[in-house]
GROMACS .gro file of C-alpha atoms in nm:
model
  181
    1UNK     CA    1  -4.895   1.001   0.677
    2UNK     CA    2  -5.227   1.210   0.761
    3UNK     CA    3  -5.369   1.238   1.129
    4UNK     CA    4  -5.650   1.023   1.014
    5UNK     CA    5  -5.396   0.749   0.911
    6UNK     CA    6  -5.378   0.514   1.239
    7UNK     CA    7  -5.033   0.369   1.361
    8UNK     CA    8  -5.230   0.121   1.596
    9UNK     CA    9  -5.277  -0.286   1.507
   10UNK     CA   10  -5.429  -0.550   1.698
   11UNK     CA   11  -5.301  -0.857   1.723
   12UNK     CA   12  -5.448  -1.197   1.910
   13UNK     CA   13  -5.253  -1.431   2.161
   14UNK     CA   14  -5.212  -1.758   1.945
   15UNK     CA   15  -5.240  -2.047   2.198
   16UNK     CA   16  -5.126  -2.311   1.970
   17UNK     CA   17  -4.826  -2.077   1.941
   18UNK     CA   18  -4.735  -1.979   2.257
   19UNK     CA   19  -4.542  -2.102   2.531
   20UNK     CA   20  -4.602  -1.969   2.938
   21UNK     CA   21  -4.318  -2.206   3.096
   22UNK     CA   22  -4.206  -2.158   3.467
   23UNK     CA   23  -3.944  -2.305   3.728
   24UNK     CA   24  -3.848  -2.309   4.047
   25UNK     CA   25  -3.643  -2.516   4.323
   26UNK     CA   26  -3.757  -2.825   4.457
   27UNK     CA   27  -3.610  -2.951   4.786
   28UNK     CA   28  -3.378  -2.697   4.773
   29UNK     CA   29  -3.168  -2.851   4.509
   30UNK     CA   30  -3.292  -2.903   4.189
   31UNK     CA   31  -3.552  -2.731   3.969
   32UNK     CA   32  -3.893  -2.832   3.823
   33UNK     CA   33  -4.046  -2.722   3.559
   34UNK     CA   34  -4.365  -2.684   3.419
   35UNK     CA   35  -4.590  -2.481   3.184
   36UNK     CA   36  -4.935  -2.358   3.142
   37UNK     CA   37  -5.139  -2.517   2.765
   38UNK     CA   38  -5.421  -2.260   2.774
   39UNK     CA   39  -5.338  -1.872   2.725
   40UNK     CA   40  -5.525  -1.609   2.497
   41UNK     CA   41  -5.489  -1.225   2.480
   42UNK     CA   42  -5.453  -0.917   2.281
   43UNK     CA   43  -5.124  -0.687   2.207
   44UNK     CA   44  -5.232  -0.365   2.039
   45UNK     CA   45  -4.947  -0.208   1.899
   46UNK     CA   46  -4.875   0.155   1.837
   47UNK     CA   47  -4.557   0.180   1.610
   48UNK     CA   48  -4.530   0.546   1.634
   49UNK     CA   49  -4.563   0.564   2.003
   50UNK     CA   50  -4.520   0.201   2.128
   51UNK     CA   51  -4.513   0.315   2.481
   52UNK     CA   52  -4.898   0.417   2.421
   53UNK     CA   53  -4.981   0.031   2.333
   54UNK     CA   54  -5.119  -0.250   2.542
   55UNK     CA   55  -5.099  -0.596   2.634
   56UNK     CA   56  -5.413  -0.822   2.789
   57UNK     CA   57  -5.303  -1.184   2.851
   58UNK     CA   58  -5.519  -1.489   3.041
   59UNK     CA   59  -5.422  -1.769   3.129
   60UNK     CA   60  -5.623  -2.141   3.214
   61UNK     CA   61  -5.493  -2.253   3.536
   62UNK     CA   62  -5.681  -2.568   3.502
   63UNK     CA   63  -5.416  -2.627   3.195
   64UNK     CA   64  -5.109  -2.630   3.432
   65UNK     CA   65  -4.855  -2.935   3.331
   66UNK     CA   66  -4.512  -3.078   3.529
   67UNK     CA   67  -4.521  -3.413   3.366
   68UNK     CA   68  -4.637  -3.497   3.694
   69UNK     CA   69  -5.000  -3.548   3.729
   70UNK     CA   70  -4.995  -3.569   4.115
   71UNK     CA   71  -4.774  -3.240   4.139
   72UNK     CA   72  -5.006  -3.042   3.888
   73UNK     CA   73  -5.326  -3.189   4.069
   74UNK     CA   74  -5.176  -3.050   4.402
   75UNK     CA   75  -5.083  -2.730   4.223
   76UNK     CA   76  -5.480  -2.691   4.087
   77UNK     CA   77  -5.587  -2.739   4.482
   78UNK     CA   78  -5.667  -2.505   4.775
   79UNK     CA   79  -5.287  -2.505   4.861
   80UNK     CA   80  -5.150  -2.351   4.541
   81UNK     CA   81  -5.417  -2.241   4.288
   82UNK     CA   82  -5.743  -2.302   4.419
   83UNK     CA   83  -5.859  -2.324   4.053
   84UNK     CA   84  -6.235  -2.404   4.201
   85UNK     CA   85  -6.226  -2.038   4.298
   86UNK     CA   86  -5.936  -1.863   4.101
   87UNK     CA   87  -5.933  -2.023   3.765
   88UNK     CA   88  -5.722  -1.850   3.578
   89UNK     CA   89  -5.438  -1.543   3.548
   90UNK     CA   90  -5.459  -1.222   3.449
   91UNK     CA   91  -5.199  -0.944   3.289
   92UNK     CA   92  -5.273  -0.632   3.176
   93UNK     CA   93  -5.013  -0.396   3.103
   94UNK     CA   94  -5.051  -0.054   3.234
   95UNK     CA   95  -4.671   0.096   3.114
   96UNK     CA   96  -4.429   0.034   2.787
   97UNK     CA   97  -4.062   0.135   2.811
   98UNK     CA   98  -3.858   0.060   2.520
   99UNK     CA   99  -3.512   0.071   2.477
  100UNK     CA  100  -3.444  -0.070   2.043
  101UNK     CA  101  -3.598  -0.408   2.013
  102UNK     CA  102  -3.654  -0.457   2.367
  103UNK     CA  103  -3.941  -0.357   2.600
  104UNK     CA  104  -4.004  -0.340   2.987
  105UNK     CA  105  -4.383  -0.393   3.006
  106UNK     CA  106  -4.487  -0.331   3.345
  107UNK     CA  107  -4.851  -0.469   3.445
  108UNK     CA  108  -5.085  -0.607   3.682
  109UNK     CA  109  -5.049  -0.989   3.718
  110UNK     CA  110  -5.332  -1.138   3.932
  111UNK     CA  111  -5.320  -1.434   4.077
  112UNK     CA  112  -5.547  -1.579   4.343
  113UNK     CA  113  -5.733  -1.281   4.323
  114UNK     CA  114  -5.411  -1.101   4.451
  115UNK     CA  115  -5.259  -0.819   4.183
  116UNK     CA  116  -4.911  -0.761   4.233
  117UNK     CA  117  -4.674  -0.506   3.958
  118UNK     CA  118  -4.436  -0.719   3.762
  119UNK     CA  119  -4.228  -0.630   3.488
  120UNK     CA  120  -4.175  -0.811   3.209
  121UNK     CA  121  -3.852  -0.805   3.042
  122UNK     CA  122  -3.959  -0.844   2.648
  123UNK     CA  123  -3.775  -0.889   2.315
  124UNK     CA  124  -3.932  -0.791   1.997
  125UNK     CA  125  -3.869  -1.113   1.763
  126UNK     CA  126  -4.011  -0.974   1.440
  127UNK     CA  127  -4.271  -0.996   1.143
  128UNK     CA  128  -4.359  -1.185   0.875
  129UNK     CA  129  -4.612  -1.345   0.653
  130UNK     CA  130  -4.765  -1.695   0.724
  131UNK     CA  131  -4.899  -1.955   0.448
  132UNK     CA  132  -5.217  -1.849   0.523
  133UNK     CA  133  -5.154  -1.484   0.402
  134UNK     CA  134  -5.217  -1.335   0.759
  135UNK     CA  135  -4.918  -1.123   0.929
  136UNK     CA  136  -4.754  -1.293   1.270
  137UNK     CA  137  -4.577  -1.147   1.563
  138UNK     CA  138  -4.357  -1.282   1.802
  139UNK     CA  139  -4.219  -1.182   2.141
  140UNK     CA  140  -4.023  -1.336   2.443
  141UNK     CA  141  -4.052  -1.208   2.757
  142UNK     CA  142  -3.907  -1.293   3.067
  143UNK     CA  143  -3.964  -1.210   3.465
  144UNK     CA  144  -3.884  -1.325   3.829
  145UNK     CA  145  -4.204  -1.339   4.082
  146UNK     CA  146  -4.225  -1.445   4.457
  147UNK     CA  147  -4.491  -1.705   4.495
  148UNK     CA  148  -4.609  -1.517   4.865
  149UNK     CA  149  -4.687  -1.217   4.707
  150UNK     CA  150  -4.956  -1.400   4.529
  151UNK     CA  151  -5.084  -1.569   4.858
  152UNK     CA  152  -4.890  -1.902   4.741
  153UNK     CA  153  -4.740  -1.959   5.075
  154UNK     CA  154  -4.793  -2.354   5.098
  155UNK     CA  155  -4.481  -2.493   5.189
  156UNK     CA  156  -4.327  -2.812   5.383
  157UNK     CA  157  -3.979  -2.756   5.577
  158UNK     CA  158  -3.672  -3.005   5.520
  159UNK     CA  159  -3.528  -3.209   5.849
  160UNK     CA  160  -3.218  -3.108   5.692
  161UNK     CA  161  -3.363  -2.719   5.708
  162UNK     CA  162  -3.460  -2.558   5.390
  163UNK     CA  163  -3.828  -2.589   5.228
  164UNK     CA  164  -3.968  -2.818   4.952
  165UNK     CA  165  -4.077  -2.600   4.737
  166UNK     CA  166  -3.879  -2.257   4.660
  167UNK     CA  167  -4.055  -1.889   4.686
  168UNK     CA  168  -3.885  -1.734   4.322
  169UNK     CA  169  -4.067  -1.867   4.006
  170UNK     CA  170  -3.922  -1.730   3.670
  171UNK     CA  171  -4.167  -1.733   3.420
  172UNK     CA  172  -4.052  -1.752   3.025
  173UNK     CA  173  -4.343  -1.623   2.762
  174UNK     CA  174  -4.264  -1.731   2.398
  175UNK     CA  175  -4.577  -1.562   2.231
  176UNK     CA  176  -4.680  -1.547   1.867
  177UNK     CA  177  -4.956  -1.314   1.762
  178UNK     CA  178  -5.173  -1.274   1.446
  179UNK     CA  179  -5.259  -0.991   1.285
  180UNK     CA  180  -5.622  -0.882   1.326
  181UNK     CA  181  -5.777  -0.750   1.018
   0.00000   0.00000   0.00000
């Protein structure tokens, strides 16, 4: 391959593809779910050095589902989200570590206006063609987060003692990409 040969593809975030799913313990003993229906972004990929490529993701706050509407309109309000002033999260990667097919993709994740590291711990799914004749991507990535680091700090305390709503979220990304020409 010459120098002038590049090593580097871009691919886009495909929303209809891709799941951002989080849970976490309500009242102590059982966990809720939910996920957030709006994310876009761009993974540019440098096979020869992939600790040199990026990740950008965003994601629609406003999109946020639990099956619940009153939970998720409580989560878009002043006490969690505030998406009137913060609406919507940010990653951007800022390190690659791989170790085979999997990754440790440390970023900035902003929430709330608040940027906090995380790592995300990611799995390189594969490859392939689509019907359409454009090349896909896919990747899973997982990671733990503590809701006060993000100033989410709303909470309501048990008569039994405990809280409502628990401080650790894990946060599952199934993401496909396409292949930008």
């Amino acid at each position: 391959m010459s120098i002038a040969e590049s090593t580097t593809t871009t691919w886009t975030i495909d929303p209809a593809h891709t799941g951002v799913e989080f849970s976490l313990k309500h009242l102590m003993i059982s966990t809720v779910r939910g996920r957030f229906g709006a994310v876009s972004g761009t993974i540019v990929l440098d096979e020869a050095n992939p600790a040199a490529s990026t990740v950008t993701a965003e994601i629609d706050v406003t999109s946020i589902d639990t099956r619940q509407e009153q939970r998720d309109a409580h989560l878009r309000s002043a006490d969690f989200f505030d998406v009137e002033k913060f609406p919507s999260i940010k990653f951007t990667s800022t390190r690659i570590e791989r170790d085979g097919d999997h990754f440790d993709v440390y970023g900035n994740l902003t929430i709330r206006d608040v940027t906090r590291e995380v790592v995300l711990h990611t799995t390189d799914e594969g490859r392939g063609g689509d019907p359409w004749g454009g090349q896909r991507a896919g990747f899973s990535a997982t990671t733990k987060i503590d809701r006060r680091d993000f100033g989410l700090t709303w909470n309501q305390a048990l008569e039994t003692g405990g809280v409502v709503v628990g401080n650790d979220i894990k946060i599952t990304l199934e993401v496909e990409a396409v292949k930008q020409a």
